[in-house]
Short mmCIF file of C-alpha atoms and ligand atoms in Angstrom, two decimals:
data_model
loop_
_atom_site.label_atom_id
_atom_site.label_comp_id
_atom_site.label_asym_id
_atom_site.label_seq_id
_atom_site.Cartn_x
_atom_site.Cartn_y
_atom_site.Cartn_z
CA MET A 213 0.00 0.00 0.00
CA MET A 214 1.12 3.54 -0.67
CA THR A 215 2.54 5.54 2.23
CA LEU A 216 2.02 9.29 2.44
CA TYR A 217 4.60 10.97 4.64
CA ALA A 218 2.80 13.77 6.43
CA PHE A 219 2.99 15.94 9.55
CA GLY A 220 -0.35 14.60 10.84
CA PRO A 221 -3.51 16.39 11.93
CA ALA A 222 -2.85 19.66 13.79
CA LEU A 223 -4.29 23.15 14.25
CA GLY A 224 -7.76 21.80 13.49
CA LEU A 225 -6.62 20.84 9.97
CA PRO A 226 -6.10 17.34 8.54
CA ASP A 227 -2.50 18.49 8.16
CA PRO A 228 -0.89 21.87 8.86
CA SER A 229 0.85 21.64 5.48
CA PRO A 230 -1.38 22.61 2.55
CA PHE A 231 0.88 20.52 0.30
CA VAL A 232 0.22 17.40 2.36
CA MET A 233 -3.53 18.16 2.37
CA LYS A 234 -3.41 18.59 -1.41
CA VAL A 235 -1.85 15.15 -1.89
CA GLU A 236 -4.21 13.52 0.58
CA VAL A 237 -7.22 14.94 -1.31
CA LEU A 238 -5.74 13.79 -4.64
CA LEU A 239 -5.39 10.26 -3.21
CA LYS A 240 -8.98 10.40 -2.03
CA MET A 241 -10.14 11.70 -5.43
CA ALA A 242 -8.30 8.81 -7.09
CA ALA A 243 -9.73 6.35 -4.54
CA LEU A 244 -6.25 4.88 -4.06
CA PRO A 245 -5.63 3.14 -0.75
CA TYR A 246 -2.89 4.74 1.36
CA ARG A 247 -1.60 5.00 4.89
CA THR A 248 -0.03 8.04 6.47
CA ASP A 249 3.27 8.04 8.31
CA THR A 250 4.23 11.02 10.45
CA THR A 251 7.80 9.89 11.12
CA GLY A 252 9.33 10.52 7.71
CA PHE A 253 10.49 14.15 7.87
CA ARG A 254 14.12 13.34 8.69
CA LYS A 255 14.35 11.04 5.67
CA ALA A 256 12.53 13.40 3.28
CA PRO A 257 14.47 13.30 -0.02
CA LYS A 258 14.03 17.05 -0.58
CA GLY A 259 13.97 18.01 3.10
CA LYS A 260 10.24 18.73 2.83
CA LEU A 261 6.90 16.98 3.17
CA PRO A 262 4.96 15.52 1.47
CA TYR A 263 6.55 12.57 -0.22
CA ILE A 264 5.19 9.13 -0.93
CA ASP A 265 6.51 5.60 -0.98
CA ASP A 266 4.57 3.77 -3.66
CA ASN A 267 5.73 0.16 -3.30
CA GLY A 268 9.36 1.20 -3.08
CA GLU A 269 9.10 4.12 -5.51
CA ILE A 270 9.79 7.32 -3.59
CA VAL A 271 8.28 10.48 -5.04
CA ALA A 272 8.77 13.88 -3.39
CA ASP A 273 6.86 17.14 -4.00
CA SER A 274 3.09 17.41 -4.36
CA THR A 275 3.18 18.22 -8.09
CA PHE A 276 5.48 15.30 -8.93
CA ILE A 277 3.32 13.06 -6.76
CA ARG A 278 0.27 14.13 -8.76
CA TRP A 279 2.07 13.44 -12.04
CA HIS A 280 3.22 10.05 -10.71
CA LEU A 281 -0.36 9.08 -9.81
CA GLU A 282 -1.62 10.25 -13.18
CA ARG A 283 1.05 8.31 -15.05
CA LYS A 284 1.11 5.11 -13.04
CA TYR A 285 -2.62 4.74 -12.35
CA LYS A 286 -3.85 6.31 -15.61
CA ILE A 287 -5.77 8.97 -13.74
CA ASP A 288 -6.61 12.34 -15.22
CA PHE A 289 -7.53 14.64 -12.35
CA ASP A 290 -8.62 17.20 -14.95
CA ARG A 291 -10.85 14.77 -16.81
CA GLY A 292 -13.26 16.60 -19.07
CA LEU A 293 -11.49 19.96 -18.88
CA PRO A 294 -10.40 21.68 -22.09
CA GLN A 295 -6.80 22.88 -22.44
CA GLU A 296 -7.74 26.45 -21.50
CA ARG A 297 -9.11 25.36 -18.13
CA ARG A 298 -6.12 23.08 -17.51
CA ALA A 299 -3.92 26.11 -18.06
CA THR A 300 -6.04 28.16 -15.65
CA SER A 301 -5.74 25.37 -13.07
CA TRP A 302 -1.99 25.38 -13.32
CA ALA A 303 -1.82 29.17 -12.93
CA PHE A 304 -4.08 29.19 -9.85
CA GLU A 305 -2.21 26.27 -8.30
CA LYS A 306 1.12 27.93 -8.71
CA MET A 307 -0.23 31.24 -7.40
CA ALA A 308 -1.28 29.38 -4.25
CA GLU A 309 1.87 27.27 -3.92
CA ASP A 310 4.54 29.74 -4.90
CA ASN A 311 3.09 33.01 -3.62
CA LEU A 312 0.20 32.61 -1.20
CA TYR A 313 2.06 29.83 0.62
CA TRP A 314 4.87 32.20 1.57
CA ALA A 315 2.42 34.72 2.99
CA LEU A 316 0.85 31.88 4.98
CA LEU A 317 4.25 30.81 6.24
CA ASP A 318 5.12 34.39 7.18
CA ALA A 319 1.83 34.84 9.08
CA ARG A 320 2.28 31.62 11.04
CA TRP A 321 5.99 31.78 11.77
CA THR A 322 7.09 35.40 12.07
CA ASP A 323 4.20 36.91 14.04
CA ASN A 324 4.89 36.03 17.67
CA SER A 325 1.34 35.46 18.84
CA ASN A 326 0.43 33.36 15.81
CA PHE A 327 3.62 31.41 16.27
CA ALA A 328 2.76 30.72 19.92
CA ARG A 329 -0.74 29.53 18.95
CA GLY A 330 0.47 27.34 16.11
CA PRO A 331 3.95 26.22 15.10
CA ALA A 332 5.29 26.48 18.68
CA LEU A 333 3.20 23.42 19.48
CA PHE A 334 5.20 21.34 16.99
CA PHE A 335 8.18 21.55 19.37
CA ARG A 336 6.47 19.97 22.38
CA GLY A 337 8.54 16.82 21.86
CA VAL A 338 11.84 18.73 22.27
CA PRO A 339 13.19 18.51 25.85
CA ALA A 340 12.23 21.72 27.70
CA PRO A 341 15.77 23.00 28.38
CA MET A 342 16.67 22.84 24.68
CA ARG A 343 13.31 24.00 23.33
CA PRO A 344 13.88 27.79 23.17
CA LEU A 345 17.18 27.25 21.37
CA VAL A 346 15.72 24.83 18.84
CA ILE A 347 12.72 27.12 18.26
CA ALA A 348 14.97 30.13 17.67
CA MET A 349 17.11 28.13 15.25
CA VAL A 350 14.17 26.84 13.22
CA ARG A 351 12.45 30.27 13.12
CA ARG A 352 15.71 31.77 11.86
CA THR A 353 15.81 29.18 9.07
CA VAL A 354 12.19 29.96 8.14
CA ARG A 355 12.95 33.71 8.04
CA LYS A 356 15.96 33.00 5.81
CA SER A 357 13.88 30.99 3.37
CA LEU A 358 11.22 33.72 3.33
CA TYR A 359 13.96 36.22 2.49
CA ALA A 360 15.47 33.94 -0.18
CA HIS A 361 12.05 33.49 -1.78
CA GLY A 362 11.53 37.25 -1.80
CA MET A 363 8.33 37.38 0.24
CA GLY A 364 10.40 38.04 3.35
CA ARG A 365 11.76 41.26 1.85
CA HIS A 366 8.31 42.89 1.89
CA SER A 367 6.71 44.76 4.79
CA THR A 368 3.91 43.01 6.66
CA ASP A 369 1.38 45.32 4.99
CA GLU A 370 2.73 44.46 1.56
CA ILE A 371 2.62 40.72 2.29
CA ASN A 372 -0.96 41.04 3.50
CA ALA A 373 -1.92 42.97 0.37
CA LEU A 374 -0.48 40.21 -1.84
CA ALA A 375 -2.23 37.48 0.16
CA THR A 376 -5.54 39.33 0.07
CA ARG A 377 -5.26 39.77 -3.70
CA SER A 378 -4.76 35.99 -4.13
CA ILE A 379 -7.67 35.15 -1.83
CA ASP A 380 -9.91 37.61 -3.70
CA ALA A 381 -8.85 36.11 -7.06
CA ILE A 382 -9.76 32.61 -5.85
CA ALA A 383 -13.12 33.80 -4.50
CA ASP A 384 -13.92 35.75 -7.68
CA PHE A 385 -13.08 32.81 -9.92
CA LEU A 386 -15.03 30.33 -7.80
CA GLY A 387 -18.09 32.58 -7.74
CA ASN A 388 -21.24 30.57 -7.11
CA LYS A 389 -19.92 27.32 -8.59
CA PRO A 390 -19.81 24.35 -6.20
CA PHE A 391 -16.23 23.54 -7.25
CA PHE A 392 -13.57 25.44 -9.15
CA PHE A 393 -14.80 24.43 -12.58
CA GLY A 394 -18.40 23.55 -11.91
CA PRO A 395 -20.47 20.77 -10.40
CA GLU A 396 -17.64 18.25 -9.83
CA PRO A 397 -14.18 18.71 -8.26
CA THR A 398 -11.07 18.46 -10.43
CA GLY A 399 -7.35 18.43 -9.60
CA VAL A 400 -7.12 22.13 -8.84
CA ASP A 401 -9.71 21.77 -6.07
CA ALA A 402 -7.26 19.68 -4.03
CA THR A 403 -4.84 22.59 -3.98
CA ILE A 404 -7.32 25.43 -3.62
CA PHE A 405 -9.19 23.68 -0.81
CA ALA A 406 -5.95 23.04 1.08
CA PHE A 407 -4.80 26.64 0.86
CA VAL A 408 -8.16 28.26 1.57
CA ALA A 409 -8.65 25.97 4.60
CA GLY A 410 -5.16 26.97 5.77
CA ALA A 411 -5.99 30.65 5.32
CA LEU A 412 -9.28 30.24 7.22
CA CYS A 413 -7.68 28.29 10.08
CA PRO A 414 -9.33 29.85 13.17
CA ARG A 415 -6.17 29.29 15.21
CA PHE A 416 -4.51 32.32 13.62
CA GLU A 417 -5.36 36.03 13.64
CA THR A 418 -4.34 37.12 10.18
CA PRO A 419 -5.50 39.61 7.55
CA MET A 420 -5.48 36.64 5.17
CA ARG A 421 -8.12 34.98 7.33
CA ILE A 422 -10.17 38.19 7.46
CA ALA A 423 -9.92 38.40 3.66
CA ALA A 424 -11.08 34.78 3.27
CA GLU A 425 -13.88 35.15 5.79
CA ALA A 426 -15.21 38.11 3.85
CA HIS A 427 -16.07 35.69 1.04
CA ASP A 428 -18.97 33.52 2.05
CA ASN A 429 -18.48 31.37 -1.05
CA LEU A 430 -15.02 30.34 0.20
CA ARG A 431 -16.40 29.17 3.54
CA ARG A 432 -19.14 27.23 1.77
CA TYR A 433 -16.58 25.75 -0.60
CA VAL A 434 -14.35 24.52 2.24
CA GLY A 435 -17.45 23.06 3.91
CA ARG A 436 -18.42 21.30 0.68
CA MET A 437 -14.93 19.89 0.12
CA THR A 438 -14.83 18.75 3.77
CA GLU A 439 -18.12 16.89 3.37
CA ARG A 440 -16.91 15.26 0.16
CA PHE A 441 -13.36 14.27 1.14
CA TYR A 442 -13.31 14.21 4.95
CA PRO A 443 -16.82 12.98 5.76
CA GLY A 444 -15.67 11.69 9.14
CA VAL A 445 -14.17 15.02 10.20
CA PRO A 446 -16.69 17.24 12.00
CA GLU A 447 -15.14 20.57 10.96
CA ILE A 448 -12.26 21.96 8.92
CA ALA A 449 -11.64 25.65 9.62
CA GLY A 450 -15.16 25.84 11.07
CA CYS A 451 -16.73 25.65 7.62
CA LYS A 452 -18.82 22.49 7.50
CA ALA A 453 -21.97 24.24 8.68
CA ALA A 454 -21.51 26.77 5.88
CA ALA A 455 -21.71 24.11 3.13
N1 GSH B 125 6.99 22.19 -3.53
C1 GSH B 125 6.72 21.35 -2.39
C2 GSH B 125 6.57 22.22 -1.16
C3 GSH B 125 6.46 21.39 0.11
C4 GSH B 125 6.70 22.25 1.35
O1 GSH B 125 7.01 23.43 1.29
N2 GSH B 125 6.58 21.60 2.52
C5 GSH B 125 6.83 22.28 3.76
C6 GSH B 125 5.64 22.17 4.69
S1 GSH B 125 4.28 23.10 4.13
C7 GSH B 125 7.99 21.62 4.47
O2 GSH B 125 8.09 20.41 4.52
N3 GSH B 125 8.88 22.43 5.04
C8 GSH B 125 9.95 21.96 5.84
C9 GSH B 125 11.21 22.71 5.62
O3 GSH B 125 11.27 23.53 4.69
O4 GSH B 125 12.14 22.47 6.39
C10 GSH B 125 5.48 20.51 -2.67
O5 GSH B 125 4.69 20.87 -3.58
O6 GSH B 125 5.32 19.45 -2.05
#
């Protein structure tokens, strides 16, 4: 059986990583059996989660995992979509993964009160005397990667403006449709759901969350995706009732 290396449920989300959530939803869409393993981070081939072990074949990165599933299991997550919509999917996915993600990371890791409510909890397993040191070291690494990406060079207001623009673009495109391209979910919904749920996560006080909450269609969408793909989970980002 396939193994998905994940962080595991946290912060009221199936996984704090939107990339892990994306892959989990893709696996559910494909109806492929899988198990999750939360002990794989140290062995991650690219130093990041998610990655999968598909009967000995290790595939890292959510996009390469998707392509692997499509190739090996002859799945087309964009079944029925014309080229133009496939192109739109790709553009929205990469906006979420390569821009919105960094604003999400900044909000969770650099703001002290959000950090205390969220990522700080990931360090509970570190012995107490060493914990502050380890936390400082990891937060420094996160700040460095934010700077290297470029997002970390902007002011907080600028980052929030970029994040809000992405959230608004998602909400405007979704409109009143049940899923991104109409009545049935396609591949892009795995990504968009994961990122919007992350933005709406009630654990954090962020302008990104305020921006997402201002769009009722996004809350309904997250509720609808939760009902479809996590029927056993009572709530994701408090949205199930909105569906
Ligand atoms: N491009 C990767 C991004 C994965 C990613 O950024 N994972 C983060 C968690 S959200 C991670 O594992 N970060 C750990 C680190 O950078 O040390 C994908 O699509 O899977």
